[in-house]
mmCIF file of C-alpha atoms in Angstrom:
data_model
loop_
_atom_site.group_PDB
_atom_site.id
_atom_site.type_symbol
_atom_site.label_atom_id
_atom_site.label_comp_id
_atom_site.label_asym_id
_atom_site.label_seq_id
_atom_site.Cartn_x
_atom_site.Cartn_y
_atom_site.Cartn_z
ATOM 1 C CA UNK V 1 -21.418 -45.338 -28.208
ATOM 2 C CA UNK V 2 -20.928 -43.497 -24.929
ATOM 3 C CA UNK V 3 -23.364 -40.653 -24.214
ATOM 4 C CA UNK V 4 -23.049 -37.638 -21.917
ATOM 5 C CA UNK V 5 -25.923 -38.982 -19.807
ATOM 6 C CA UNK V 6 -24.231 -42.344 -19.583
ATOM 7 C CA UNK V 7 -20.990 -40.767 -18.430
ATOM 8 C CA UNK V 8 -22.345 -38.011 -16.154
ATOM 9 C CA UNK V 9 -25.765 -39.435 -15.265
ATOM 10 C CA UNK V 10 -27.645 -36.320 -16.424
ATOM 11 C CA UNK V 11 -28.941 -35.002 -19.731
ATOM 12 C CA UNK V 12 -27.516 -32.028 -21.591
ATOM 13 C CA UNK V 13 -29.901 -29.245 -20.556
ATOM 14 C CA UNK V 14 -31.212 -26.712 -23.066
ATOM 15 C CA UNK V 15 -30.994 -23.072 -21.959
ATOM 16 C CA UNK V 16 -31.868 -19.818 -23.697
ATOM 17 C CA UNK V 17 -28.930 -18.045 -22.039
ATOM 18 C CA UNK V 18 -25.673 -19.082 -20.405
ATOM 19 C CA UNK V 19 -25.502 -19.532 -16.624
ATOM 20 C CA UNK V 20 -22.671 -17.840 -14.775
ATOM 21 C CA UNK V 21 -19.387 -19.582 -15.454
ATOM 22 C CA UNK V 22 -18.727 -20.391 -11.768
ATOM 23 C CA UNK V 23 -22.174 -21.987 -11.381
ATOM 24 C CA UNK V 24 -21.761 -24.022 -14.551
ATOM 25 C CA UNK V 25 -18.380 -25.624 -13.840
ATOM 26 C CA UNK V 26 -18.585 -29.362 -14.497
ATOM 27 C CA UNK V 27 -21.752 -29.157 -16.625
ATOM 28 C CA UNK V 28 -22.577 -29.081 -20.321
ATOM 29 C CA UNK V 29 -25.592 -27.263 -21.779
ATOM 30 C CA UNK V 30 -27.075 -26.339 -25.131
ATOM 31 C CA UNK V 31 -27.627 -22.625 -25.715
ATOM 32 C CA UNK V 32 -30.703 -22.565 -27.985
ATOM 33 C CA UNK V 33 -30.402 -18.846 -28.650
ATOM 34 C CA UNK V 34 -26.799 -19.025 -29.790
ATOM 35 C CA UNK V 35 -27.241 -22.534 -31.220
ATOM 36 C CA UNK V 36 -24.137 -23.846 -29.474
ATOM 37 C CA UNK V 37 -23.102 -26.596 -27.087
ATOM 38 C CA UNK V 38 -21.210 -25.075 -24.149
ATOM 39 C CA UNK V 39 -19.328 -25.927 -20.967
ATOM 40 C CA UNK V 40 -17.433 -24.035 -18.273
ATOM 41 C CA UNK V 41 -13.855 -24.310 -17.013
ATOM 42 C CA UNK V 42 -12.351 -23.237 -13.707
ATOM 43 C CA UNK V 43 -8.904 -21.686 -13.759
ATOM 44 C CA UNK V 44 -6.372 -21.862 -10.941
ATOM 45 C CA UNK V 45 -6.201 -19.324 -8.119
ATOM 46 C CA UNK V 46 -2.693 -18.185 -7.285
ATOM 47 C CA UNK V 47 -0.537 -15.901 -5.166
ATOM 48 C CA UNK V 48 1.520 -13.154 -6.800
ATOM 49 C CA UNK V 49 4.022 -10.673 -5.406
ATOM 50 C CA UNK V 50 2.582 -7.300 -4.385
ATOM 51 C CA UNK V 51 4.302 -4.017 -3.549
ATOM 52 C CA UNK V 52 6.705 -4.406 -0.637
ATOM 53 C CA UNK V 53 5.578 -3.018 2.714
ATOM 54 C CA UNK V 54 7.551 0.115 3.750
ATOM 55 C CA UNK V 55 9.134 -1.655 6.755
ATOM 56 C CA UNK V 56 10.362 -5.144 7.612
ATOM 57 C CA UNK V 57 8.176 -6.226 10.540
ATOM 58 C CA UNK V 58 5.967 -8.982 11.838
ATOM 59 C CA UNK V 59 2.973 -9.075 14.203
ATOM 60 C CA UNK V 60 1.382 -5.993 12.604
ATOM 61 C CA UNK V 61 -2.351 -5.255 12.627
ATOM 62 C CA UNK V 62 -4.429 -4.932 9.485
ATOM 63 C CA UNK V 63 -7.933 -4.251 8.154
ATOM 64 C CA UNK V 64 -9.646 -3.646 4.843
ATOM 65 C CA UNK V 65 -9.486 -5.084 1.343
ATOM 66 C CA UNK V 66 -6.796 -5.716 -1.245
ATOM 67 C CA UNK V 67 -7.214 -2.271 -2.814
ATOM 68 C CA UNK V 68 -8.234 -0.316 0.324
ATOM 69 C CA UNK V 69 -6.032 -1.777 3.004
ATOM 70 C CA UNK V 70 -4.698 -0.451 6.315
ATOM 71 C CA UNK V 71 -1.701 -1.831 8.257
ATOM 72 C CA UNK V 72 -0.217 -0.578 11.511
ATOM 73 C CA UNK V 73 2.249 -1.317 14.265
ATOM 74 C CA UNK V 74 4.273 -4.497 14.381
ATOM 75 C CA UNK V 75 7.670 -5.478 15.649
ATOM 76 C CA UNK V 76 11.026 -4.760 14.064
ATOM 77 C CA UNK V 77 14.350 -5.814 15.568
ATOM 78 C CA UNK V 78 14.305 -4.438 19.090
ATOM 79 C CA UNK V 79 11.139 -2.377 19.263
ATOM 80 C CA UNK V 80 7.436 -2.005 18.576
ATOM 81 C CA UNK V 81 6.148 0.464 16.001
ATOM 82 C CA UNK V 82 3.281 2.938 15.738
ATOM 83 C CA UNK V 83 3.446 3.744 12.005
ATOM 84 C CA UNK V 84 0.319 3.304 9.877
ATOM 85 C CA UNK V 85 0.162 2.811 6.119
ATOM 86 C CA UNK V 86 -2.616 2.731 3.542
ATOM 87 C CA UNK V 87 -2.511 0.542 0.429
ATOM 88 C CA UNK V 88 -4.447 1.079 -2.802
ATOM 89 C CA UNK V 89 -3.453 -2.157 -4.455
ATOM 90 C CA UNK V 90 -0.244 -0.700 -5.877
ATOM 91 C CA UNK V 91 1.242 1.903 -3.527
ATOM 92 C CA UNK V 92 1.739 2.220 0.237
ATOM 93 C CA UNK V 93 1.150 5.712 1.675
ATOM 94 C CA UNK V 94 1.993 6.827 5.215
ATOM 95 C CA UNK V 95 -0.984 7.804 7.402
ATOM 96 C CA UNK V 96 -1.148 9.213 10.940
ATOM 97 C CA UNK V 97 0.511 6.984 13.526
ATOM 98 C CA UNK V 98 -1.189 5.168 16.377
ATOM 99 C CA UNK V 99 -1.114 6.657 19.871
ATOM 100 C CA UNK V 100 0.591 3.561 21.326
ATOM 101 C CA UNK V 101 3.355 1.546 19.739
ATOM 102 C CA UNK V 102 2.063 -1.988 19.500
ATOM 103 C CA UNK V 103 2.902 -5.498 18.336
ATOM 104 C CA UNK V 104 0.986 -8.753 18.520
ATOM 105 C CA UNK V 105 -2.113 -6.710 17.774
ATOM 106 C CA UNK V 106 -5.283 -7.688 15.932
ATOM 107 C CA UNK V 107 -7.474 -5.685 13.582
ATOM 108 C CA UNK V 108 -10.934 -5.583 12.059
ATOM 109 C CA UNK V 109 -13.042 -3.291 9.886
ATOM 110 C CA UNK V 110 -12.143 -1.175 6.878
ATOM 111 C CA UNK V 111 -9.516 1.357 5.866
ATOM 112 C CA UNK V 112 -11.808 4.173 7.022
ATOM 113 C CA UNK V 113 -13.335 2.456 10.057
ATOM 114 C CA UNK V 114 -10.826 0.121 11.678
ATOM 115 C CA UNK V 115 -10.287 -1.171 15.181
ATOM 116 C CA UNK V 116 -6.987 -2.365 16.643
ATOM 117 C CA UNK V 117 -7.209 -4.337 19.890
ATOM 118 C CA UNK V 118 -4.750 -5.958 22.254
ATOM 119 C CA UNK V 119 -1.065 -6.612 21.802
ATOM 120 C CA UNK V 120 2.146 -5.924 23.643
ATOM 121 C CA UNK V 121 4.763 -3.254 24.195
ATOM 122 C CA UNK V 122 7.980 -4.090 26.033
ATOM 123 C CA UNK V 123 8.017 -0.653 27.703
ATOM 124 C CA UNK V 124 4.779 -1.474 29.557
ATOM 125 C CA UNK V 125 4.354 -3.462 32.770
ATOM 126 C CA UNK V 126 2.869 -5.942 32.181
ATOM 127 C CA UNK V 127 4.026 -5.997 28.577
ATOM 128 C CA UNK V 128 0.668 -7.268 27.282
ATOM 129 C CA UNK V 129 -2.125 -4.723 27.012
ATOM 130 C CA UNK V 130 -5.838 -4.535 26.205
ATOM 131 C CA UNK V 131 -5.314 -1.135 24.559
ATOM 132 C CA UNK V 132 -7.876 -0.370 21.841
ATOM 133 C CA UNK V 133 -7.728 2.319 19.180
ATOM 134 C CA UNK V 134 -10.128 3.250 16.381
ATOM 135 C CA UNK V 135 -9.108 4.674 13.003
ATOM 136 C CA UNK V 136 -11.510 6.920 11.062
ATOM 137 C CA UNK V 137 -9.591 7.064 7.809
ATOM 138 C CA UNK V 138 -7.407 9.925 9.025
ATOM 139 C CA UNK V 139 -6.553 9.640 12.727
ATOM 140 C CA UNK V 140 -6.370 7.115 15.547
ATOM 141 C CA UNK V 141 -8.368 7.681 18.747
ATOM 142 C CA UNK V 142 -8.174 5.765 22.002
ATOM 143 C CA UNK V 143 -11.226 3.534 22.533
ATOM 144 C CA UNK V 144 -12.630 1.770 25.576
ATOM 145 C CA UNK V 145 -10.710 -1.309 26.623
ATOM 146 C CA UNK V 146 -12.022 -4.814 27.175
ATOM 147 C CA UNK V 147 -11.867 -5.124 30.968
ATOM 148 C CA UNK V 148 -12.361 -8.910 30.743
ATOM 149 C CA UNK V 149 -8.969 -9.095 29.006
ATOM 150 C CA UNK V 150 -6.775 -6.675 30.979
ATOM 151 C CA UNK V 151 -3.463 -7.864 29.532
ATOM 152 C CA UNK V 152 -3.988 -9.815 26.334
ATOM 153 C CA UNK V 153 -2.569 -9.932 22.811
ATOM 154 C CA UNK V 154 -2.732 -12.308 19.871
ATOM 155 C CA UNK V 155 -6.532 -12.394 19.972
ATOM 156 C CA UNK V 156 -8.885 -13.504 17.225
ATOM 157 C CA UNK V 157 -10.690 -10.345 16.110
ATOM 158 C CA UNK V 158 -13.444 -10.165 13.518
ATOM 159 C CA UNK V 159 -16.528 -8.159 12.545
ATOM 160 C CA UNK V 160 -16.860 -4.396 12.160
ATOM 161 C CA UNK V 161 -15.923 -1.297 14.147
ATOM 162 C CA UNK V 162 -19.446 -1.153 15.585
ATOM 163 C CA UNK V 163 -20.080 -4.904 15.902
ATOM 164 C CA UNK V 164 -16.857 -6.706 16.687
ATOM 165 C CA UNK V 165 -15.974 -10.036 18.278
ATOM 166 C CA UNK V 166 -12.809 -10.699 20.292
ATOM 167 C CA UNK V 167 -11.892 -14.386 20.636
ATOM 168 C CA UNK V 168 -9.473 -15.763 23.271
ATOM 169 C CA UNK V 169 -5.799 -14.655 23.182
ATOM 170 C CA UNK V 170 -2.531 -14.702 25.126
ATOM 171 C CA UNK V 171 -1.988 -12.677 28.282
ATOM 172 C CA UNK V 172 0.052 -11.770 31.320
ATOM 173 C CA UNK V 173 0.920 -13.690 33.349
ATOM 174 C CA UNK V 174 1.817 -15.852 30.333
ATOM 175 C CA UNK V 175 -0.917 -18.177 29.199
ATOM 176 C CA UNK V 176 -3.753 -18.631 26.723
ATOM 177 C CA UNK V 177 -7.246 -17.492 27.641
ATOM 178 C CA UNK V 178 -10.724 -18.529 26.475
ATOM 179 C CA UNK V 179 -12.533 -15.223 27.184
ATOM 180 C CA UNK V 180 -14.646 -13.824 24.324
ATOM 181 C CA UNK V 181 -16.166 -10.347 24.130
ATOM 182 C CA UNK V 182 -18.436 -8.358 21.829
ATOM 183 C CA UNK V 183 -17.852 -4.701 20.889
ATOM 184 C CA UNK V 184 -20.691 -2.314 19.980
ATOM 185 C CA UNK V 185 -18.567 0.614 18.870
ATOM 186 C CA UNK V 186 -18.280 1.939 22.412
ATOM 187 C CA UNK V 187 -18.231 -0.824 25.015
ATOM 188 C CA UNK V 188 -17.122 -4.427 25.385
ATOM 189 C CA UNK V 189 -19.453 -7.102 26.790
ATOM 190 C CA UNK V 190 -18.265 -10.556 27.832
ATOM 191 C CA UNK V 191 -19.985 -13.392 26.014
ATOM 192 C CA UNK V 192 -19.678 -17.199 25.919
ATOM 193 C CA UNK V 193 -16.113 -18.416 26.331
ATOM 194 C CA UNK V 194 -14.266 -20.129 23.487
ATOM 195 C CA UNK V 195 -14.365 -23.927 23.936
ATOM 196 C CA UNK V 196 -10.592 -24.052 24.460
ATOM 197 C CA UNK V 197 -8.034 -21.551 25.763
ATOM 198 C CA UNK V 198 -6.161 -20.506 22.631
ATOM 199 C CA UNK V 199 -4.138 -17.683 21.102
ATOM 200 C CA UNK V 200 -3.549 -16.686 17.475
ATOM 201 C CA UNK V 201 -6.842 -18.230 16.378
ATOM 202 C CA UNK V 202 -7.914 -17.822 12.759
ATOM 203 C CA UNK V 203 -11.194 -15.922 13.097
ATOM 204 C CA UNK V 204 -13.639 -14.524 10.529
ATOM 205 C CA UNK V 205 -17.270 -13.649 10.046
ATOM 206 C CA UNK V 206 -19.609 -11.216 11.762
ATOM 207 C CA UNK V 207 -20.569 -10.806 15.399
ATOM 208 C CA UNK V 208 -23.593 -13.089 15.068
ATOM 209 C CA UNK V 209 -22.084 -15.646 12.665
ATOM 210 C CA UNK V 210 -18.385 -16.208 13.238
ATOM 211 C CA UNK V 211 -15.842 -19.013 13.028
ATOM 212 C CA UNK V 212 -12.694 -19.727 15.018
ATOM 213 C CA UNK V 213 -10.253 -22.413 13.906
ATOM 214 C CA UNK V 214 -6.734 -23.573 14.710
ATOM 215 C CA UNK V 215 -4.658 -21.670 17.253
ATOM 216 C CA UNK V 216 -2.140 -22.556 19.940
ATOM 217 C CA UNK V 217 -1.387 -24.487 22.044
ATOM 218 C CA UNK V 218 -0.621 -27.143 21.047
ATOM 219 C CA UNK V 219 0.961 -26.936 17.623
ATOM 220 C CA UNK V 220 -0.269 -30.407 16.710
ATOM 221 C CA UNK V 221 -3.072 -31.128 16.397
ATOM 222 C CA UNK V 222 -4.838 -27.758 16.266
ATOM 223 C CA UNK V 223 -7.226 -28.264 13.394
ATOM 224 C CA UNK V 224 -10.534 -27.981 15.283
ATOM 225 C CA UNK V 225 -13.014 -25.300 14.304
ATOM 226 C CA UNK V 226 -15.938 -23.773 16.193
ATOM 227 C CA UNK V 227 -18.976 -21.736 15.126
ATOM 228 C CA UNK V 228 -20.443 -18.758 16.996
ATOM 229 C CA UNK V 229 -24.094 -17.760 16.524
ATOM 230 C CA UNK V 230 -24.056 -14.572 18.573
ATOM 231 C CA UNK V 231 -24.756 -16.455 21.785
ATOM 232 C CA UNK V 232 -22.757 -19.667 22.045
ATOM 233 C CA UNK V 233 -20.023 -21.753 20.418
ATOM 234 C CA UNK V 234 -20.550 -25.167 18.805
ATOM 235 C CA UNK V 235 -18.304 -27.664 17.023
ATOM 236 C CA UNK V 236 -17.482 -26.683 13.433
ATOM 237 C CA UNK V 237 -15.363 -27.879 10.539
ATOM 238 C CA UNK V 238 -11.654 -28.609 10.916
ATOM 239 C CA UNK V 239 -8.842 -27.298 8.744
ATOM 240 C CA UNK V 240 -6.551 -29.779 6.985
ATOM 241 C CA UNK V 241 -3.235 -28.577 8.411
ATOM 242 C CA UNK V 242 -3.095 -27.650 12.080
ATOM 243 C CA UNK V 243 -1.487 -24.234 12.555
ATOM 244 C CA UNK V 244 -1.537 -20.871 14.266
ATOM 245 C CA UNK V 245 -0.369 -17.270 13.687
ATOM 246 C CA UNK V 246 -1.504 -17.024 10.052
ATOM 247 C CA UNK V 247 -3.491 -14.721 7.792
ATOM 248 C CA UNK V 248 -7.277 -14.970 7.502
ATOM 249 C CA UNK V 249 -10.367 -13.371 6.035
ATOM 250 C CA UNK V 250 -13.923 -14.044 4.983
ATOM 251 C CA UNK V 251 -17.327 -14.883 6.401
ATOM 252 C CA UNK V 252 -18.743 -17.964 8.126
ATOM 253 C CA UNK V 253 -19.717 -19.577 4.815
ATOM 254 C CA UNK V 254 -16.721 -18.575 2.702
ATOM 255 C CA UNK V 255 -13.283 -17.953 4.143
ATOM 256 C CA UNK V 256 -9.568 -18.305 3.535
ATOM 257 C CA UNK V 257 -6.485 -18.859 5.690
ATOM 258 C CA UNK V 258 -2.837 -18.697 4.639
ATOM 259 C CA UNK V 259 0.546 -19.403 6.168
ATOM 260 C CA UNK V 260 1.110 -19.721 9.897
ATOM 261 C CA UNK V 261 3.240 -21.900 12.152
ATOM 262 C CA UNK V 262 2.925 -25.667 12.399
ATOM 263 C CA UNK V 263 5.319 -24.988 14.359
ATOM 264 C CA UNK V 264 7.647 -24.540 11.364
ATOM 265 C CA UNK V 265 6.642 -21.744 8.983
ATOM 266 C CA UNK V 266 3.921 -22.784 6.559
ATOM 267 C CA UNK V 267 3.012 -21.650 3.047
ATOM 268 C CA UNK V 268 -0.216 -23.639 2.861
ATOM 269 C CA UNK V 269 -3.460 -21.916 1.908
ATOM 270 C CA UNK V 270 -6.949 -23.269 2.534
ATOM 271 C CA UNK V 271 -10.382 -22.080 1.424
ATOM 272 C CA UNK V 272 -13.705 -22.745 3.152
ATOM 273 C CA UNK V 273 -17.078 -23.141 1.419
ATOM 274 C CA UNK V 274 -19.275 -23.347 4.502
ATOM 275 C CA UNK V 275 -18.917 -27.098 4.977
ATOM 276 C CA UNK V 276 -15.290 -28.086 4.349
ATOM 277 C CA UNK V 277 -11.749 -26.750 3.960
ATOM 278 C CA UNK V 278 -9.781 -27.352 0.738
ATOM 279 C CA UNK V 279 -6.089 -26.728 0.139
ATOM 280 C CA UNK V 280 -5.361 -24.376 -2.754
ATOM 281 C CA UNK V 281 -2.172 -22.693 -4.032
ATOM 282 C CA UNK V 282 0.692 -22.157 -1.571
ATOM 283 C CA UNK V 283 2.130 -18.783 -0.622
ATOM 284 C CA UNK V 284 5.373 -17.963 -2.400
ATOM 285 C CA UNK V 285 7.030 -17.380 0.989
ATOM 286 C CA UNK V 286 6.222 -19.459 4.064
ATOM 287 C CA UNK V 287 5.403 -17.087 6.938
ATOM 288 C CA UNK V 288 3.535 -16.549 10.182
ATOM 289 C CA UNK V 289 2.463 -13.552 12.281
ATOM 290 C CA UNK V 290 1.214 -11.747 9.177
ATOM 291 C CA UNK V 291 -1.361 -9.010 8.738
ATOM 292 C CA UNK V 292 -4.063 -9.792 6.193
ATOM 293 C CA UNK V 293 -7.194 -8.564 4.464
ATOM 294 C CA UNK V 294 -9.539 -9.636 1.699
ATOM 295 C CA UNK V 295 -11.728 -8.285 -1.082
ATOM 296 C CA UNK V 296 -15.077 -9.893 -1.659
ATOM 297 C CA UNK V 297 -18.153 -10.255 -3.779
ATOM 298 C CA UNK V 298 -21.130 -10.503 -1.421
ATOM 299 C CA UNK V 299 -18.771 -11.460 1.395
ATOM 300 C CA UNK V 300 -17.011 -14.210 -0.555
ATOM 301 C CA UNK V 301 -13.225 -13.699 -0.683
ATOM 302 C CA UNK V 302 -12.120 -13.202 -4.282
ATOM 303 C CA UNK V 303 -8.809 -11.476 -3.573
ATOM 304 C CA UNK V 304 -6.574 -11.603 -0.530
ATOM 305 C CA UNK V 305 -3.500 -9.779 0.771
ATOM 306 C CA UNK V 306 -0.869 -11.221 3.110
ATOM 307 C CA UNK V 307 1.468 -8.564 4.525
ATOM 308 C CA UNK V 308 4.927 -9.067 6.075
ATOM 309 C CA UNK V 309 5.469 -11.685 8.777
ATOM 310 C CA UNK V 310 8.104 -14.311 9.474
ATOM 311 C CA UNK V 311 9.760 -15.705 12.592
ATOM 312 C CA UNK V 312 12.372 -14.990 13.775
ATOM 313 C CA UNK V 313 13.308 -12.771 10.821
ATOM 314 C CA UNK V 314 11.043 -9.860 9.916
ATOM 315 C CA UNK V 315 9.836 -9.285 6.355
ATOM 316 C CA UNK V 316 8.412 -6.610 4.064
ATOM 317 C CA UNK V 317 7.109 -9.134 1.530
ATOM 318 C CA UNK V 318 3.515 -8.706 0.346
ATOM 319 C CA UNK V 319 1.603 -11.355 -1.554
ATOM 320 C CA UNK V 320 -1.786 -11.058 -3.234
ATOM 321 C CA UNK V 321 -4.193 -13.878 -4.015
ATOM 322 C CA UNK V 322 -6.457 -13.838 -7.063
ATOM 323 C CA UNK V 323 -9.349 -16.269 -7.167
ATOM 324 C CA UNK V 324 -9.772 -18.691 -10.077
ATOM 325 C CA UNK V 325 -11.148 -17.295 -13.326
ATOM 326 C CA UNK V 326 -14.164 -19.146 -14.671
ATOM 327 C CA UNK V 327 -14.614 -19.295 -18.440
ATOM 328 C CA UNK V 328 -17.498 -20.434 -20.660
ATOM 329 C CA UNK V 329 -16.303 -22.417 -23.674
ATOM 330 C CA UNK V 330 -18.095 -23.471 -26.856
ATOM 331 C CA UNK V 331 -17.767 -27.014 -28.189
ATOM 332 C CA UNK V 332 -16.358 -26.886 -31.710
ATOM 333 C CA UNK V 333 -15.966 -29.605 -34.294
ATOM 334 C CA UNK V 334 -12.989 -29.472 -36.613
#
């Protein structure tokens, strides 16, 4: 007769209380207090439609979490925008507008302490700009610019309003750059360059523990990832599908990317556990140039929002990711 040890190679462990469901997935244990044989199951994470964004745009900036989110700027047919909206998980509410209309911008921080950096405005010369603005939950204020990137948009931006990291980007005259800079809440300081000149990099983490992955050019392959330790970059883990211009969020040991261009629009979603990337459920709508944000438990993304996007058409579609539900089950005999 087959035994659990023979099949799995381990004994059924006796415990006085149940472990957390996520920790116990794939194991069986005997709960001596409840006198029951138990196991845990992992559900399936999935995207669901959220409340439509108030405008059809792409290339907007964003910061915050699924239920306390901030989105601003972007491009609609023919012009850049300066409108700002807050999201509570159900409803979008207009907030004070930015000082400069902007598209191709990047964001970091929270709904009450956000930073928008870089981008472009076709009324400027050159059209790309290193303009920076901070949002305090009510108003936008002009912040110091990154002089090492005088005319750059589509940068990888991660961290907080007082400890941010700006990674590479696209500038004027046209071309990708490898310059990286750190922000202390007041000033920018140039740090070690990214290993490759890229724009639209997926970036996440904190100023002293960050990851950059993907980006353009070229469209294929662009799977390589790199790790930043606060001083220098080193080779990291690669994503499964090379892409650029997508949504991202998380920390250096737990992150998520969604959509992007491959160069065709992608719906693929991947999650990172600190050592490898795994494909999970696809977006309902393939898109690129999206704003994004995530909710977390101890920094681990458990919910994710992907706002607008699409090339060449603009979109007001919002999608929200919910992480798998883990459930403890009891073995029954009938």
